[in-house]
Amino acid sequence: MTTITIPYKPRKWAIDFHDSGKRFSVLVMHRRAGKTVAASNHLIRAALVNKNTKYAYIAPTYKQAKNIAWDEMKRYARVVPGVTFNESELRVDFPNGSRITLYGADNPDSLRGITLWGVVFDEYSQQPSNIWTEIIAPTLSSTGGWAVWIGTPKGKNAFYKLYEDNINNDQWYTGLLKASESGILPESELDIQRKNMSEDEYLQEYECSWLASIKGAYYSKEIQTARNQNRITNVPYDEKIPVHTWWDLGVGDATSIIFVQNVGKEWRFIDYYENVGEGFKHYAKILKEKPYLYGKHFAPHDIAVRMLGENAMTRLEIAKGLGIVFETKGEAGKETTVVPSISIDDGINAVRMRFSTLWIDATKCDKLINALTHYRKKWNDNMGMFEDKPLHDWSSHASDATRYWAVTPPEFCHIDDSEDDEVWGDYTFKGI
């Protein structure tokens, strides 16, 4: 038997993790705790011990996978005789036929249909909540493969739920490591970080706080207030009240649908659905399968744009042919939807203004809540500051659908304007 010594000296918490023998592990760690190094070596060990097996490391984006883990992977694996590195595909090939590939959660289609023996999700709190259940879990089913989730908190999202649901599960390994308790970083370094960061940033990054606001997030204050007021909870469907839907329409991107009931001044988000690469036929089937009495359907203005081709139809016409009639105004053939085309900034302000009226189902709208929590400004690395526009990522589609709800004029939902003054206040939307 050949003995290969990897130049890796695990910290105490990492030894406990490596030796746990659990199929599933969730590691909530402060910055600089060494979680990416430990996870990389966990993959390398598995690849060396098991012949002809395949493993994946998944970061929020492909660029992050390359910047964060690729050099670490090469650093520790290069001592293996006969190992090769594929730079263009971020792949490590071992002489026993095993392989480790780095991926980004921003390209989920690259992960479909593969077979894996193990996977690491790095910074899982910044990844789409369905990447595990809908994409990766099936890749492990035939092999009985394992999964590890690592990261720092970014609000109460899918990462939080994964940790909380399994903290007392004997079949899972869970760990939470705060900088004030780990002893990894000297107190002098922590003092410097406290001075350089806001309180929320420090609590999130170094003390693993689930409640600290995400830097640059648009709706962090509104979501925290909703949680404090118990408006993110079980919100049942009322069979006596029609369900309206608001859509964000994608082609290559995701299509998102919010299912909403209006009761007085309350807006109840009772359900949420999203999918990628499907046509209206699929969504018509989804609507039919749900037990709701529908009211009106709302979509952005670009649904009325005619598609390319000799017999081109608008998506508005295609949807109507399948029984999904979106609310429009104007004469036939020149319709526009009642959702106005206004600036994204105005739409974000509208969501903030109306958030106090929202009640959101914590279970059925879990993906929506996760997206709204992560919807944030784009960071400019060159300028070292946030840009005055949203980052377009997996959280954008659900957030856009919410924005369309917020800017839809109340009269189109049969709302009594006299009862809605407090909702809309004195704000005037450009273009309405």
Coordinates of C-alpha atoms in Angstrom, one line a residue:
M1 CA 0.0 0.0 0.0
T2 CA 1.4 3.4 -1.0
T3 CA 1.5 6.1 1.7
I4 CA 1.0 9.7 0.6
T5 CA 1.5 12.5 3.2
I6 CA -0.5 15.7 2.5
P7 CA 1.1 18.8 3.9
Y8 CA -2.0 19.7 5.9
K9 CA -2.1 20.3 9.7
P10 CA -5.8 20.4 10.7
R11 CA -7.0 22.5 13.5
K12 CA -8.8 20.8 16.4
W13 CA -12.3 21.6 15.1
A14 CA -11.2 20.2 11.7
I15 CA -10.0 16.9 13.2
D16 CA -13.3 16.4 14.9
F17 CA -15.1 17.1 11.6
H18 CA -12.8 14.8 9.6
D19 CA -13.1 11.9 12.1
S20 CA -16.9 12.3 12.6
G21 CA -17.8 9.7 10.0
K22 CA -21.1 11.4 9.4
R23 CA -22.7 11.4 5.9
F24 CA -23.8 15.0 6.2
S25 CA -22.0 17.9 8.0
V26 CA -22.9 21.6 8.5
L27 CA -20.1 23.9 9.6
V28 CA -20.9 27.5 10.6
M29 CA -17.5 29.1 11.0
H30 CA -16.1 32.6 11.5
R31 CA -13.7 34.2 9.0
R32 CA -10.2 32.8 8.8
A33 CA -11.2 29.7 10.7
G34 CA -9.7 27.6 7.9
K35 CA -13.0 26.0 6.6
T36 CA -12.1 26.1 2.9
V37 CA -8.7 24.5 3.6
A38 CA -10.3 21.8 5.7
A39 CA -13.1 21.1 3.1
S40 CA -10.5 20.9 0.3
N41 CA -8.5 18.3 2.2
H42 CA -11.7 16.4 3.1
L43 CA -12.3 16.1 -0.7
I44 CA -8.7 15.1 -1.4
R45 CA -8.6 12.4 1.2
A46 CA -11.8 10.9 -0.1
A47 CA -10.6 11.0 -3.7
L48 CA -7.3 9.2 -2.7
V49 CA -9.0 6.5 -0.6
N50 CA -11.7 5.7 -3.1
K51 CA -10.8 4.7 -6.6
N52 CA -12.8 5.9 -9.7
T53 CA -14.9 8.3 -7.7
K54 CA -16.0 11.9 -8.5
Y55 CA -16.4 14.9 -6.1
A56 CA -17.5 18.5 -6.4
Y57 CA -16.6 21.7 -4.6
I58 CA -19.3 24.3 -5.2
A59 CA -18.9 28.1 -4.5
P60 CA -21.5 30.8 -5.0
T61 CA -20.0 31.6 -8.4
Y62 CA -17.5 30.0 -10.7
K63 CA -15.2 33.0 -10.2
Q64 CA -15.2 32.5 -6.5
A65 CA -14.5 28.8 -6.8
K66 CA -11.4 29.7 -8.8
N67 CA -10.3 32.6 -6.5
I68 CA -11.0 30.9 -3.2
A69 CA -10.3 27.2 -3.5
W70 CA -8.4 26.4 -6.7
D71 CA -5.0 27.4 -5.4
E72 CA -5.6 25.6 -2.1
M73 CA -6.7 22.4 -4.0
K74 CA -3.5 22.5 -6.0
R75 CA -1.3 23.3 -3.0
Y76 CA -2.3 20.2 -1.1
A77 CA -2.9 17.8 -4.0
R78 CA 0.3 18.5 -5.9
V79 CA 2.3 16.1 -3.7
V80 CA 0.3 13.1 -5.1
P81 CA 2.5 11.3 -7.7
G82 CA 0.8 11.4 -11.1
V83 CA -1.9 14.0 -10.3
T84 CA -2.8 16.4 -13.0
F85 CA -4.6 19.8 -13.0
N86 CA -7.0 21.0 -15.7
E87 CA -6.9 24.8 -15.4
S88 CA -9.6 25.5 -17.9
E89 CA -12.1 23.2 -16.2
L90 CA -10.8 23.6 -12.6
R91 CA -10.4 19.8 -12.3
V92 CA -8.0 17.7 -10.3
D93 CA -7.4 14.2 -11.8
F94 CA -5.8 11.6 -9.5
P95 CA -3.9 8.5 -10.8
N96 CA -6.4 6.1 -9.2
G97 CA -9.2 7.4 -11.5
S98 CA -10.8 9.8 -9.0
R99 CA -11.6 13.4 -9.7
I100 CA -12.4 16.7 -8.0
T101 CA -14.1 19.4 -10.0
L102 CA -14.8 23.0 -8.9
Y103 CA -18.2 24.6 -9.9
G104 CA -20.2 27.7 -9.4
A105 CA -23.8 27.8 -8.2
D106 CA -24.4 30.5 -10.7
N107 CA -24.4 27.9 -13.4
P108 CA -26.6 25.1 -11.9
D109 CA -27.1 23.4 -15.3
S110 CA -23.4 22.3 -15.3
L111 CA -24.2 20.2 -12.2
R112 CA -27.2 18.4 -13.6
G113 CA -27.0 14.7 -14.6
I114 CA -23.6 14.0 -13.0
T115 CA -22.9 11.3 -10.4
L116 CA -21.0 12.2 -7.3
W117 CA -19.6 10.5 -4.2
G118 CA -19.2 13.7 -2.2
V119 CA -19.8 17.4 -2.4
V120 CA -18.8 20.5 -0.5
F121 CA -20.9 23.7 -0.6
D122 CA -18.7 26.7 0.3
E123 CA -20.6 29.8 1.5
Y124 CA -23.9 28.0 1.1
S125 CA -25.8 31.0 2.5
Q126 CA -25.1 32.8 -0.8
Q127 CA -26.3 30.0 -3.0
P128 CA -29.9 29.3 -4.3
S129 CA -31.8 27.3 -1.7
N130 CA -32.9 24.7 -4.2
I131 CA -29.5 23.7 -5.4
W132 CA -29.2 20.9 -2.9
T133 CA -32.7 19.4 -3.0
E134 CA -33.4 19.7 -6.7
I135 CA -29.9 19.4 -8.3
I136 CA -27.2 17.9 -6.0
A137 CA -29.1 15.4 -3.8
P138 CA -30.1 13.3 -6.8
T139 CA -26.4 13.1 -7.9
L140 CA -25.5 11.4 -4.6
S141 CA -28.5 9.0 -4.4
S142 CA -27.0 6.1 -6.4
T143 CA -23.6 6.2 -4.6
G144 CA -24.8 7.0 -1.0
G145 CA -22.5 10.0 -1.2
W146 CA -21.9 12.6 1.4
A147 CA -22.3 16.4 1.6
V148 CA -20.7 19.2 3.6
W149 CA -22.0 22.7 3.9
I150 CA -19.6 25.4 5.2
G151 CA -19.9 29.2 5.5
T152 CA -20.6 32.2 7.7
P153 CA -24.2 33.3 8.3
K154 CA -26.0 35.6 6.0
G155 CA -29.4 36.0 7.7
K156 CA -31.9 33.3 8.5
N157 CA -32.0 31.5 5.2
A158 CA -31.5 27.9 3.9
F159 CA -28.1 27.6 5.5
Y160 CA -29.6 28.6 8.9
K161 CA -32.5 26.2 8.5
L162 CA -30.1 23.3 7.6
Y163 CA -28.1 24.0 10.7
E164 CA -31.1 24.5 13.0
D165 CA -33.0 21.4 11.7
N166 CA -30.1 19.1 12.3
I167 CA -28.3 20.4 15.4
N168 CA -29.7 17.6 17.4
N169 CA -29.7 15.0 14.7
D170 CA -27.3 12.1 15.6
Q171 CA -26.9 11.3 11.9
W172 CA -25.5 14.8 11.1
Y173 CA -22.3 16.5 12.2
T174 CA -22.9 20.2 13.1
G175 CA -20.5 22.8 14.3
L176 CA -20.7 26.5 15.1
L177 CA -17.4 28.3 15.8
K178 CA -17.2 32.0 16.9
A179 CA -14.0 33.9 16.8
S180 CA -14.4 34.9 20.5
E181 CA -14.4 31.2 21.4
S182 CA -12.1 29.5 18.9
G183 CA -8.8 31.1 19.9
I184 CA -7.6 31.0 16.3
L185 CA -7.3 34.7 15.9
P186 CA -5.5 36.9 18.5
E187 CA -7.6 39.4 20.4
S188 CA -5.5 42.2 18.9
E189 CA -6.6 41.2 15.4
L190 CA -10.2 41.0 16.5
D191 CA -10.0 44.5 17.9
I192 CA -8.7 45.8 14.6
Q193 CA -11.7 44.1 12.8
R194 CA -14.1 45.6 15.3
K195 CA -12.8 49.1 14.5
N196 CA -12.8 48.5 10.7
M197 CA -16.3 47.0 10.4
S198 CA -19.8 48.0 11.4
E199 CA -21.3 46.1 14.4
D200 CA -23.5 44.1 12.1
E201 CA -20.6 43.1 9.9
Y202 CA -18.4 42.1 12.8
L203 CA -21.2 40.0 14.4
Q204 CA -22.0 38.3 11.2
E205 CA -18.4 37.6 10.0
Y206 CA -16.7 36.8 13.3
E207 CA -19.4 35.9 15.8
C208 CA -21.6 33.9 13.4
S209 CA -24.7 35.9 14.1
W210 CA -27.8 34.8 12.1
L211 CA -29.5 38.1 12.9
A212 CA -27.0 40.6 11.6
S213 CA -27.9 42.4 8.4
I214 CA -26.2 41.4 5.1
K215 CA -24.0 44.2 3.9
G216 CA -25.6 46.1 1.0
A217 CA -28.9 44.2 1.3
Y218 CA -32.0 46.3 0.3
Y219 CA -34.6 44.8 2.6
S220 CA -32.7 43.6 5.7
K221 CA -34.4 46.1 8.0
E222 CA -37.8 45.3 6.6
I223 CA -37.3 41.5 6.9
Q224 CA -36.0 41.8 10.4
T225 CA -39.0 43.9 11.4
A226 CA -41.4 41.4 9.8
R227 CA -39.7 38.6 11.8
N228 CA -39.9 40.6 15.1
Q229 CA -43.6 41.2 14.4
N230 CA -44.2 37.5 13.6
R231 CA -45.4 38.4 10.0
I232 CA -43.1 35.6 8.6
T233 CA -45.1 32.7 9.9
N234 CA -47.8 30.2 8.8
V235 CA -50.1 32.0 6.5
P236 CA -53.0 29.7 5.5
Y237 CA -55.0 29.9 2.2
D238 CA -58.4 31.5 2.7
E239 CA -60.8 29.7 0.3
K240 CA -63.2 32.6 0.3
I241 CA -60.6 35.1 -1.1
P242 CA -59.2 35.0 -4.7
V243 CA -55.5 34.5 -5.2
H244 CA -53.6 37.0 -7.4
T245 CA -50.3 36.2 -8.9
W246 CA -47.3 38.3 -9.8
W247 CA -44.7 37.0 -12.2
D248 CA -41.1 37.7 -13.2
L249 CA -40.6 36.1 -16.6
G250 CA -37.4 34.5 -17.6
V251 CA -36.3 32.5 -20.7
G252 CA -32.8 31.2 -19.9
D253 CA -33.2 32.7 -16.4
A254 CA -35.7 31.6 -13.7
T255 CA -39.4 32.5 -13.9
S256 CA -40.8 33.4 -10.5
I257 CA -44.5 33.5 -9.4
I258 CA -45.8 34.9 -6.1
F259 CA -49.3 33.8 -5.0
V260 CA -51.0 36.6 -3.1
Q261 CA -54.3 37.2 -1.2
N262 CA -55.4 40.7 -0.1
V263 CA -57.4 41.0 3.1
G264 CA -58.2 44.7 4.0
K265 CA -54.8 46.3 4.4
E266 CA -53.0 43.0 4.7
W267 CA -51.2 41.4 1.7
R268 CA -50.6 37.7 2.3
F269 CA -47.9 36.0 0.3
I270 CA -49.2 32.4 0.7
D271 CA -47.1 30.6 -1.9
Y272 CA -44.2 30.9 -4.2
Y273 CA -42.9 28.9 -7.3
E274 CA -39.9 29.3 -9.6
N275 CA -38.3 27.2 -12.3
V276 CA -35.8 27.6 -15.1
G277 CA -36.0 27.0 -18.8
E278 CA -39.7 26.1 -18.9
G279 CA -42.5 27.6 -21.1
F280 CA -45.9 28.8 -20.2
K281 CA -47.4 25.3 -20.7
H282 CA -45.4 24.2 -17.6
Y283 CA -46.6 27.1 -15.5
A284 CA -50.2 26.7 -16.6
K285 CA -50.0 23.1 -15.3
I286 CA -48.5 24.3 -12.0
L287 CA -51.3 26.9 -11.5
K288 CA -53.9 24.2 -12.3
E289 CA -52.5 21.8 -9.8
K290 CA -52.6 24.2 -6.9
P291 CA -55.9 24.4 -5.1
Y292 CA -56.5 28.1 -5.5
L293 CA -59.4 30.2 -6.7
Y294 CA -57.5 32.7 -8.9
G295 CA -58.2 36.3 -9.2
K296 CA -55.9 38.3 -11.5
H297 CA -52.5 37.6 -13.0
F298 CA -49.8 40.4 -13.3
A299 CA -46.6 40.4 -15.3
P300 CA -44.0 43.0 -16.3
H301 CA -44.6 45.3 -19.3
D302 CA -42.2 43.3 -21.6
I303 CA -44.5 40.4 -21.8
A304 CA -46.3 42.3 -24.5
V305 CA -43.2 42.4 -26.7
R306 CA -43.6 40.3 -29.8
M307 CA -41.2 37.4 -30.2
L308 CA -39.0 37.0 -33.2
G309 CA -40.1 34.8 -36.2
E310 CA -42.5 34.8 -39.1
N311 CA -45.5 33.9 -37.1
A312 CA -44.3 35.6 -33.9
M313 CA -46.6 35.9 -31.0
T314 CA -46.2 37.9 -27.8
R315 CA -45.8 36.0 -24.6
L316 CA -49.0 37.7 -23.6
E317 CA -50.8 35.9 -26.4
I318 CA -49.1 32.6 -25.7
A319 CA -50.1 32.7 -22.1
K320 CA -53.7 33.6 -23.0
G321 CA -53.9 30.6 -25.3
L322 CA -53.1 28.4 -22.2
G323 CA -55.6 30.1 -20.0
I324 CA -53.3 32.5 -18.2
V325 CA -54.8 35.9 -18.8
F326 CA -52.6 38.8 -17.6
E327 CA -54.1 42.1 -16.7
T328 CA -53.7 44.6 -19.5
K329 CA -54.9 48.0 -20.7
G330 CA -55.2 49.5 -24.2
E331 CA -56.8 48.2 -27.4
A332 CA -56.3 44.7 -28.8
G333 CA -52.9 44.2 -30.3
K334 CA -51.5 47.2 -28.5
E335 CA -52.0 46.1 -24.9
T336 CA -49.6 46.8 -22.2
T337 CA -49.7 45.2 -18.8
V338 CA -51.0 47.2 -15.8
V339 CA -47.7 46.8 -14.1
P340 CA -45.9 50.1 -14.9
S341 CA -42.4 50.3 -16.3
I342 CA -40.7 52.4 -13.7
S343 CA -37.1 52.6 -12.5
I344 CA -35.7 49.8 -10.3
D345 CA -34.9 52.3 -7.6
D346 CA -38.5 53.4 -7.5
G347 CA -39.6 49.8 -7.4
I348 CA -37.3 49.0 -4.5
N349 CA -38.6 52.0 -2.6
A350 CA -42.2 50.8 -3.3
V351 CA -41.4 47.4 -1.8
R352 CA -39.9 49.1 1.3
M353 CA -43.0 51.2 1.7
R354 CA -45.4 48.3 1.4
F355 CA -43.4 45.7 3.4
S356 CA -45.2 46.6 6.6
T357 CA -48.4 45.3 5.0
L358 CA -46.9 41.9 4.2
W359 CA -47.5 38.5 5.8
I360 CA -45.4 35.8 4.3
D361 CA -45.7 32.0 4.7
A362 CA -42.4 30.8 6.2
T363 CA -42.6 27.4 4.6
K364 CA -44.2 27.8 1.1
C365 CA -42.3 31.1 0.5
D366 CA -39.0 29.9 1.9
K367 CA -37.2 30.5 -1.4
L368 CA -38.8 33.9 -1.7
I369 CA -37.7 35.0 1.8
N370 CA -34.2 33.7 1.1
A371 CA -34.0 35.7 -2.1
L372 CA -35.4 39.0 -0.5
T373 CA -32.8 38.6 2.3
H374 CA -29.9 38.3 -0.2
Y375 CA -31.1 40.9 -2.8
R376 CA -28.3 43.5 -2.5
K377 CA -26.3 46.2 -4.2
K378 CA -23.5 45.2 -6.6
W379 CA -20.0 45.5 -5.2
N380 CA -17.4 47.2 -7.3
D381 CA -14.0 45.6 -6.6
N382 CA -12.1 48.4 -8.4
M383 CA -13.8 51.2 -6.6
G384 CA -14.0 49.4 -3.3
M385 CA -17.7 50.4 -2.9
F386 CA -21.2 49.4 -3.7
E387 CA -22.7 50.5 -7.0
D388 CA -26.1 52.2 -7.0
K389 CA -27.7 49.2 -8.7
P390 CA -28.7 45.6 -7.7
L391 CA -26.4 42.6 -8.2
H392 CA -28.0 40.3 -10.7
D393 CA -27.9 36.8 -9.4
W394 CA -30.3 34.0 -8.3
S395 CA -32.1 36.3 -5.9
S396 CA -33.1 38.8 -8.6
H397 CA -36.1 37.0 -10.0
A398 CA -38.1 36.6 -6.8
S399 CA -37.2 40.1 -5.8
D400 CA -38.3 41.5 -9.2
A401 CA -41.6 39.7 -8.9
T402 CA -42.0 41.3 -5.5
R403 CA -41.2 44.7 -7.0
Y404 CA -43.9 44.2 -9.6
W405 CA -46.4 43.6 -6.9
A406 CA -45.3 46.7 -5.0
V407 CA -45.7 49.0 -8.1
T408 CA -49.0 47.7 -9.4
P409 CA -51.7 50.4 -8.9
P410 CA -54.1 49.4 -6.1
E411 CA -57.2 49.9 -8.2
F412 CA -56.3 47.0 -10.4
C413 CA -56.7 44.6 -7.4
H414 CA -60.1 46.1 -6.4
I415 CA -58.6 47.8 -3.4
D416 CA -60.7 50.6 -1.8
D417 CA -58.4 53.6 -2.1
S418 CA -59.8 55.1 1.1
E419 CA -58.5 52.1 3.0
D420 CA -55.1 52.1 1.3
D421 CA -53.9 55.6 2.1
E422 CA -51.5 54.4 4.8
V423 CA -50.1 51.8 2.4
W424 CA -49.1 54.2 -0.4
G425 CA -48.5 57.3 1.7
D426 CA -47.4 60.4 -0.1
Y427 CA -45.0 58.6 -2.5
T428 CA -45.5 59.3 -6.2
F429 CA -44.2 56.8 -8.7
K430 CA -42.6 58.2 -11.9
G431 CA -44.6 57.2 -14.9
I432 CA -47.9 56.5 -13.1

